[in-house]
Amino acid sequence: MHISEGVLSGPVLAGGWALSAVGVGLGLKRLDYDRLMTVAILSAAFFVGSLIHVPIGPVSAHLILNGLLGAILGPAAFPAIAVALLLQAVLFQYGGLIVLGANVFDMAGPAVACAFAFGPLLRRAGKARAVGAFCCGFFAVLLAALLTACALALSGEGFVATAKAIVVAHVPIMLVEGAVTAMAVGFLAKVRPELLVHAPTR
Amino acid sequence: MIDELLARGASPIHALDARCRLTACLLLSLPAAMAQGLAAPLGILGLGLLLTLLSRPPLGVVLRRTAAVNVFVAFLWLFVPAATPGEPVWTFHGLTVTREGLDLALLTTVKANAVFFCVLSLLATIPAPALGRAMTALGVPAKFSFLFVFTYRYLHVIAEEYGRLVVAARLRGFAPATNARTYRTYAALLAMVLVRAYDRSQRVYQAMLLRGFHGRFPSLDRFRAGWPDKVFLCLMALAAALAAYGDWISRSGHA
Amino acid sequence: MPEPLLALEKITFAYPAAADPVLDALDFTFSPGQRIGLFGPNGSGKTTLLHVMMGLARPQSGVVRYKGREAQAERDFREVRLGIGMLLQNADDQIIYPTVLDDVAFGPLNRGLAPDAARELAERTLSLLGLDGFADRLAHRLSGGEKKLVSLAGVLAMEPEALLLDEPTGGLDPETRERLVAILGQLAKPMIIISHDWDFLAHVTDTYYSIEHGRLVHDPDFVLHRHVHGHPLGDRHHHHH
Amino acid sequence: MPEPLLALEKITFAYPAAADPVLDALDFTFSPGQRIGLFGPNGSGKTTLLHVMMGLARPQSGVVRYKGREAQAERDFREVRLGIGMLLQNADDQIIYPTVLDDVAFGPLNRGLAPDAARELAERTLSLLGLDGFADRLAHRLSGGEKKLVSLAGVLAMEPEALLLDEPTGGLDPETRERLVAILGQLAKPMIIISHDWDFLAHVTDTYYSIEHGRLVHDPDFVLHRHVHGHPLGDRHHHHH
Ligand SMILES: Nc1ncnc2c1ncn2[C@@H]1O[C@H](COP(=O)(O)OP(=O)(O)OP(=O)(O)O)[C@@H](O)[C@H]1O
Ligand SMILES: Nc1ncnc2c1ncn2[C@@H]1O[C@H](COP(=O)(O)OP(=O)(O)OP(=O)(O)O)[C@@H](O)[C@H]1O
Ligand SMILES: [Mg+2]
Ligand SMILES: [Mg+2]
């Protein structure tokens, strides 16, 4: 769900950078150097996880995993996603530096928002946890698609149709992400419940 | 799976100071991304191609990456020409392609590719560890740069671990399809990767303590910008300024 | 002589960016009843050879035959993988599910067994390896030796006709190693075992190969051989690596 | 007898959820000049013992003394860690920076050296281990043996008075292992080495312990001992594991 460089208008690009800078700043402020390595290694794990291609009917799509990342890292998901997208720009040239702000906010904003909204459910047991995790996965992708669509629509009337298509195309991905996130959180709760303690409580 | 195919090399571009390349990349991308007319991004596209040529990348990699970037652009071409209001040039089954729509799609294509070639020649040629140091040197918070550098460090370790898990799944007859068991398997693989990443991070933290870590990452300083770096940066700044000025002129000309 | 289970004909394989091929016009047959030990220095291509057999690495030229039929596409190799079980070097890489039972049942489910049958088979396999009561244990809380046995259970539960084992004794303590020798000795299946542990090979296999310059070298002079080395535990019972 | 570098007195340690303690009222001293080999089955508590010494695991009862002074708080152990270098089992856990030079300079910088001095020391240490020209190499492109040597360089660059090494030969091929034997033999530092590789221990250490039921057992009968085992490569030159 990367917007490529050259599409968005000046104000949208500037807005993306401003919002992302604030999000990254807040995320870093809460993150002390003692936990930096944990966030870095988990961020690497998410980078790798997002290369997983899953079949959805006749096509295959890669996982996005921003909901799961938010559930595990809380606000630190913001800098983690920023770092991952910067690495993608450097290693694969997916998007440049100018559009990075907008792309980071589109992915990380929903991740942290879902973590706050559904975080409390994640530390309960059984059904509540599964529902919370599904919602994290589902809504993080839904919101990301909506934000991406808004960024496009705000950049010019010509992009409105594209924006709608993006949201529609992501509906099956939302369902798969929700399901995969719910199952993955179930496994994590069994094997390493410590991993879920950083989800925000409020 | 994850390889920096462009970061190693002996070209004149690779010889430049990483801070200069990063700054130049930003300076050139900005007017290209913001332009309203075709001239400025076309100029920067030309310069980007020249720089790419100078950085002597493997042709196959360049072609593959170019194709990947233009997938999103192609997606835009499906919608934008018919969705932009304006002067109709062609009507087909109720869809009206407009001149403004075609112009917008073309402009977007040129801008996307202009920035892409700047990134390809100037940013992708910097090894990630050097990029981390360059970011700190240019004022990015040190915590962010370290996060970047360490994420990069463990990317390969974890990618290899994941690769071995996938091999294990295939050896036991796993064939992905659209069904619940496939998703369950991927969720399990993902959870295993995360658990192992977390456990590893605990061990790495212990290793850091053992080597005297006390809440602060030190770093070796090793930048040296010579006159070729300065000349290069000045030239790129000049090109960027020219592009921005040209675009501003053409904009006020239209108005 | 029975028809070979697997045959490799003039296989040449090189890793993408590498200059020299790891396997160079290599020929090999693996027939029912054979127990082959494969040894040789690090990086000589042993693991690569098994990967080619299982279709995890695709040779640049040459033919892989499974029961006489050429295997080429991914779907042909899927059949190979249902017939031949392979154990990876590192048990941590092989255990995919967090709980033991889920993990052992993974292969049978992939073969199309119903959940109940798969569970039953998984439990039977665990008890064959002396792992009764392990079904609900968490994989990451197992000791190194236990992990190794669980990963072997995952392979055996697929009821393969033959086994390929990549360094099965790595990191095992002497006791678990003995148990593995006993288990493998008991299994009446053809197998190929990669190991640096000559003593182990001498116990469970009877034909020996190594890889030199990309070709297999049959090694008939696997000999009994006397030597001296440092040793703890003086006269207590012990095993050699 | 010189004052012990480290002394453990009646150390009892259990992992949180575990029933039995791993270390049970264990006593131990480690003095300058000693070269101790520590062996024993998987899970007997060898790694835990070293972690207690370095303050990475805190015992439920007992005292850790460093040069006679009791170490209790995190800051006391920081001093221990600057004096004693420990090598973890897995080099990938120990190499934390992507480039070799940054990684080796990490410890010296933490000790408060100026960047230039730290760089100089790092380069000197690399060349001591025969790793000249490795400074700008990327850690993930190193072979297993090279990674091991780089992680050792990271420890040696701290110029510790003593070394604790957790299975330093794991996964090394015979050649790198020989090199490690030579390097360690040359270092005139007291050390404790955990290893399952008796031959290696016999070459580099002279006092042997194992852990049984949470206590250290001194093992004086580490003897030269004749035995027979299966062996390939007939009369060619070879090494034993
Ligand atoms: N994915 C890969 N990409 C490139 N080269 C590889 C890859 N895997 C292995 N190699 C190289 O191919 C050669 C053969 O490797 P292989 O793993 O088959 O050796 P091996 O005999 O199994 O060694 P070991 O005893 O260490 O397990 C080695 O030189 C290795 O460096
Ligand atoms: N983090 C942990 N939490 C709970 N139990 C643990 C933990 N680490 C180790 N143990 C347990 O403590 C015991 C001692 O472990 P330790 O790692 O010290 O053994 P070891 O002698 O080093 O074994 P090896 O030869 O396999 O390295 C084992 O039974 C192990 O399962
Ligand atoms: Mg191998
Ligand atoms: Mg240990």
Tab-separated table of C-alpha atoms in Angstrom, chain C:
chain	number	residue	atom	x	y	z
C	1	MET	CA	18.216	-54.890	-7.647
C	2	PRO	CA	15.007	-52.989	-6.860
C	3	GLU	CA	14.102	-49.854	-8.798
C	4	PRO	CA	15.816	-46.848	-7.209
C	5	LEU	CA	13.659	-44.628	-5.063
C	6	LEU	CA	15.561	-41.553	-6.145
C	7	ALA	CA	18.039	-41.159	-8.953
C	8	LEU	CA	20.103	-38.111	-9.841
C	9	GLU	CA	21.550	-37.944	-13.336
C	10	LYS	CA	24.275	-35.470	-14.300
C	11	ILE	CA	23.087	-32.883	-11.784
C	12	THR	CA	24.864	-29.538	-11.926
C	13	PHE	CA	23.939	-26.951	-9.360
C	14	ALA	CA	25.435	-23.536	-8.556
C	15	TYR	CA	24.098	-20.913	-6.174
C	16	PRO	CA	23.080	-17.716	-7.989
C	17	ALA	CA	26.036	-15.420	-7.357
C	18	ALA	CA	28.645	-18.173	-6.973
C	19	ALA	CA	31.468	-18.831	-9.408
C	20	ASP	CA	31.881	-22.595	-9.066
C	21	PRO	CA	29.047	-25.108	-9.054
C	22	VAL	CA	28.523	-26.915	-5.749
C	23	LEU	CA	27.394	-30.058	-7.559
C	24	ASP	CA	29.050	-30.813	-10.868
C	25	ALA	CA	27.507	-33.426	-13.184
C	26	LEU	CA	26.781	-35.591	-10.162
C	27	ASP	CA	25.214	-39.037	-10.470
C	28	PHE	CA	23.593	-40.894	-7.606
C	29	THR	CA	21.031	-43.579	-6.887
C	30	PHE	CA	19.243	-44.301	-3.643
C	31	SER	CA	17.480	-47.638	-3.540
C	32	PRO	CA	15.158	-49.305	-1.046
C	33	GLY	CA	17.132	-51.038	1.642
C	34	GLN	CA	20.131	-48.707	1.490
C	35	ARG	CA	21.469	-46.905	4.553
C	36	ILE	CA	23.863	-44.273	3.339
C	37	GLY	CA	26.205	-42.130	5.428
C	38	LEU	CA	27.312	-38.860	3.862
C	39	PHE	CA	30.221	-36.924	5.328
C	40	GLY	CA	32.785	-34.341	4.274
C	41	PRO	CA	34.078	-30.890	5.173
C	42	ASN	CA	31.857	-27.834	5.769
C	43	GLY	CA	30.626	-26.338	2.551
C	44	SER	CA	31.287	-29.405	0.385
C	45	GLY	CA	27.640	-29.514	-0.692
C	46	LYS	CA	26.010	-32.221	1.435
C	47	THR	CA	23.001	-30.165	2.448
C	48	THR	CA	22.670	-28.827	-1.089
C	49	LEU	CA	22.551	-32.391	-2.403
C	50	LEU	CA	19.592	-33.260	-0.164
C	51	HIS	CA	17.889	-30.007	-1.113
C	52	VAL	CA	18.184	-30.909	-4.792
C	53	MET	CA	16.649	-34.318	-4.110
C	54	MET	CA	13.687	-32.691	-2.386
C	55	GLY	CA	13.197	-29.952	-4.980
C	56	LEU	CA	14.171	-27.173	-2.578
C	57	ALA	CA	17.059	-26.217	-4.847
C	58	ARG	CA	16.638	-26.556	-8.595
C	59	PRO	CA	19.665	-27.717	-10.564
C	60	GLN	CA	20.781	-25.830	-13.672
C	61	SER	CA	21.001	-29.105	-15.542
C	62	GLY	CA	20.410	-32.785	-14.974
C	63	VAL	CA	17.467	-34.930	-14.022
C	64	VAL	CA	15.954	-35.942	-10.691
C	65	ARG	CA	13.949	-39.172	-10.898
C	66	TYR	CA	11.541	-40.314	-8.202
C	67	LYS	CA	10.577	-43.980	-8.635
C	68	GLY	CA	11.705	-43.788	-12.219
C	69	ARG	CA	9.619	-40.753	-13.154
C	70	GLU	CA	11.300	-37.438	-13.819
C	71	ALA	CA	10.450	-34.784	-11.206
C	72	GLN	CA	10.477	-31.292	-12.582
C	73	ALA	CA	7.651	-29.041	-11.471
C	74	GLU	CA	6.837	-28.031	-7.905
C	75	ARG	CA	3.888	-30.470	-7.923
C	76	ASP	CA	6.150	-33.421	-8.813
C	77	PHE	CA	8.332	-32.562	-5.835
C	78	ARG	CA	5.314	-32.270	-3.601
C	79	GLU	CA	4.855	-35.957	-4.276
C	80	VAL	CA	8.534	-36.609	-3.479
C	81	ARG	CA	8.107	-34.784	-0.170
C	82	LEU	CA	5.105	-36.897	0.764
C	83	GLY	CA	7.128	-40.040	0.051
C	84	ILE	CA	10.469	-39.078	1.584
C	85	GLY	CA	10.832	-37.343	4.923
C	86	MET	CA	13.680	-34.937	5.538
C	87	LEU	CA	14.966	-33.754	8.909
C	88	LEU	CA	16.732	-30.397	8.924
C	89	GLN	CA	19.941	-29.782	10.812
C	90	ASN	CA	18.426	-27.438	13.391
C	91	ALA	CA	15.375	-28.677	15.311
C	92	ASP	CA	14.335	-25.103	16.057
C	93	ASP	CA	13.869	-24.544	12.347
C	94	GLN	CA	11.801	-27.656	11.981
C	95	ILE	CA	9.238	-27.087	14.700
C	96	ILE	CA	6.633	-24.801	13.213
C	97	TYR	CA	3.825	-24.865	15.750
C	98	PRO	CA	4.149	-23.748	19.347
C	99	THR	CA	2.655	-26.946	20.757
C	100	VAL	CA	4.061	-30.390	20.142
C	101	LEU	CA	0.829	-32.079	19.058
C	102	ASP	CA	-0.045	-29.372	16.517
C	103	ASP	CA	3.419	-29.627	15.121
C	104	VAL	CA	3.506	-33.386	14.735
C	105	ALA	CA	0.014	-33.380	13.181
C	106	PHE	CA	1.048	-30.745	10.603
C	107	GLY	CA	2.446	-33.211	8.060
C	108	PRO	CA	-0.439	-35.718	8.270
C	109	LEU	CA	-2.941	-32.861	7.803
C	110	ASN	CA	-1.008	-31.711	4.745
C	111	ARG	CA	-1.283	-35.261	3.412
C	112	GLY	CA	-5.042	-34.852	3.639
C	113	LEU	CA	-5.824	-36.849	6.779
C	114	ALA	CA	-8.916	-35.897	8.753
C	115	PRO	CA	-8.136	-34.005	11.987
C	116	ASP	CA	-9.028	-36.968	14.200
C	117	ALA	CA	-6.910	-39.411	12.267
C	118	ALA	CA	-4.051	-36.924	12.198
C	119	ARG	CA	-4.171	-36.458	15.955
C	120	GLU	CA	-4.283	-40.165	16.523
C	121	LEU	CA	-1.317	-40.727	14.225
C	122	ALA	CA	0.614	-37.894	15.880
C	123	GLU	CA	0.062	-39.403	19.313
C	124	ARG	CA	1.074	-42.841	18.112
C	125	THR	CA	4.286	-41.435	16.618
C	126	LEU	CA	5.142	-39.570	19.797
C	127	SER	CA	4.755	-42.685	21.841
C	128	LEU	CA	6.909	-44.657	19.374
C	129	LEU	CA	9.733	-42.234	20.199
C	130	GLY	CA	9.094	-42.474	23.935
C	131	LEU	CA	7.503	-39.053	24.035
C	132	ASP	CA	4.208	-40.020	25.664
C	133	GLY	CA	2.733	-37.106	27.538
C	134	PHE	CA	4.486	-34.523	25.376
C	135	ALA	CA	1.417	-33.696	23.266
C	136	ASP	CA	0.536	-30.488	25.063
C	137	ARG	CA	4.068	-29.331	25.910
C	138	LEU	CA	5.242	-26.052	24.438
C	139	ALA	CA	7.998	-26.537	21.904
C	140	HIS	CA	10.229	-23.763	23.183
C	141	ARG	CA	10.294	-25.151	26.724
C	142	LEU	CA	11.785	-28.443	25.562
C	143	SER	CA	15.457	-29.237	26.002
C	144	GLY	CA	17.672	-29.504	22.924
C	145	GLY	CA	17.438	-33.271	22.840
C	146	GLU	CA	13.686	-33.301	23.264
C	147	LYS	CA	13.301	-30.786	20.441
C	148	LYS	CA	15.316	-33.051	18.185
C	149	LEU	CA	13.086	-36.020	18.949
C	150	VAL	CA	9.917	-33.970	18.444
C	151	SER	CA	11.133	-32.777	15.075
C	152	LEU	CA	11.879	-36.387	14.149
C	153	ALA	CA	8.345	-37.288	15.234
C	154	GLY	CA	7.049	-34.624	12.843
C	155	VAL	CA	8.872	-36.343	9.994
C	156	LEU	CA	7.948	-39.901	10.960
C	157	ALA	CA	4.276	-38.966	11.341
C	158	MET	CA	4.213	-38.413	7.597
C	159	GLU	CA	4.880	-42.170	7.308
C	160	PRO	CA	7.540	-41.677	4.697
C	161	GLU	CA	9.069	-44.562	2.785
C	162	ALA	CA	12.558	-43.203	3.312
C	163	LEU	CA	14.394	-40.654	5.454
C	164	LEU	CA	16.982	-37.979	4.766
C	165	LEU	CA	18.589	-36.712	7.978
C	166	ASP	CA	20.862	-33.660	8.024
C	167	GLU	CA	23.236	-33.893	11.016
C	168	PRO	CA	20.740	-35.484	13.385
C	169	THR	CA	23.179	-35.617	16.339
C	170	GLY	CA	24.297	-31.979	16.321
C	171	GLY	CA	24.115	-30.464	19.817
C	172	LEU	CA	22.794	-33.643	21.438
C	173	ASP	CA	24.181	-34.891	24.695
C	174	PRO	CA	25.534	-38.451	24.728
C	175	GLU	CA	22.436	-39.985	26.237
C	176	THR	CA	19.985	-38.602	23.696
C	177	ARG	CA	22.388	-39.562	20.948
C	178	GLU	CA	22.311	-43.199	22.093
C	179	ARG	CA	18.546	-43.102	22.084
C	180	LEU	CA	18.562	-41.819	18.524
C	181	VAL	CA	20.923	-44.624	17.466
C	182	ALA	CA	18.498	-47.132	18.946
C	183	ILE	CA	15.458	-45.552	17.303
C	184	LEU	CA	17.051	-45.320	13.874
C	185	GLY	CA	18.435	-48.837	14.109
C	186	GLN	CA	14.927	-50.072	14.773
C	187	LEU	CA	13.300	-48.273	11.806
C	188	ALA	CA	13.282	-50.513	8.769
C	189	LYS	CA	13.440	-47.648	6.276
C	190	PRO	CA	16.103	-46.707	3.761
C	191	MET	CA	17.909	-43.555	4.833
C	192	ILE	CA	20.621	-41.075	3.972
C	193	ILE	CA	22.334	-39.451	6.951
C	194	ILE	CA	24.656	-36.463	6.828
C	195	SER	CA	26.915	-36.363	9.844
C	196	HIS	CA	30.316	-35.255	11.049
C	197	ASP	CA	29.952	-37.836	13.785
C	198	TRP	CA	31.724	-40.858	12.346
C	199	ASP	CA	31.027	-43.026	15.302
C	200	PHE	CA	27.321	-42.391	14.872
C	201	LEU	CA	27.473	-43.159	11.144
C	202	ALA	CA	29.311	-46.388	11.838
C	203	HIS	CA	26.438	-47.453	14.071
C	204	VAL	CA	23.457	-46.698	11.835
C	205	THR	CA	24.598	-46.775	8.195
C	206	ASP	CA	26.498	-49.209	6.012
C	207	THR	CA	27.454	-47.380	2.815
C	208	TYR	CA	29.581	-44.250	2.871
C	209	TYR	CA	29.990	-41.354	0.496
C	210	SER	CA	31.639	-37.996	0.621
C	211	ILE	CA	31.504	-35.111	-1.856
C	212	GLU	CA	34.673	-33.934	-3.528
C	213	HIS	CA	34.773	-31.243	-6.183
C	214	GLY	CA	31.052	-31.510	-6.772
C	215	ARG	CA	31.028	-35.303	-7.272
C	216	LEU	CA	30.112	-38.113	-4.942
C	217	VAL	CA	32.993	-40.311	-3.887
C	218	HIS	CA	32.171	-43.785	-2.647
C	219	ASP	CA	34.350	-44.442	0.350
C	220	PRO	CA	34.996	-48.090	1.029
C	221	ASP	CA	37.872	-47.437	3.424
C	222	PHE	CA	35.748	-46.432	6.352
C	223	VAL	CA	37.998	-48.193	8.804
C	224	LEU	CA	38.334	-48.934	12.447
C	225	HIS	CA	41.141	-46.817	13.675
C	226	ARG	CA	42.956	-46.391	16.931
C	227	HIS	CA	43.842	-43.046	18.473
C	228	VAL	CA	44.425	-41.166	21.681
C	229	HIS	CA	42.651	-38.168	23.062
C	230	GLY	CA	41.846	-36.275	26.226
C	231	HIS	CA	38.879	-37.556	28.125
C	232	PRO	CA	36.995	-36.855	31.315
C	233	LEU	CA	34.936	-39.227	33.431
C	234	GLY	CA	37.808	-41.706	33.632
C	235	ASP	CA	36.388	-45.146	34.011
C	236	ARG	CA	32.708	-44.258	34.149
C	237	HIS	CA	30.422	-45.255	31.304
C	238	HIS	CA	30.704	-42.863	28.413
C	239	HIS	CA	30.175	-42.274	24.719
C	240	HIS	CA	32.348	-40.787	22.047
C	241	HIS	CA	31.583	-38.053	19.560
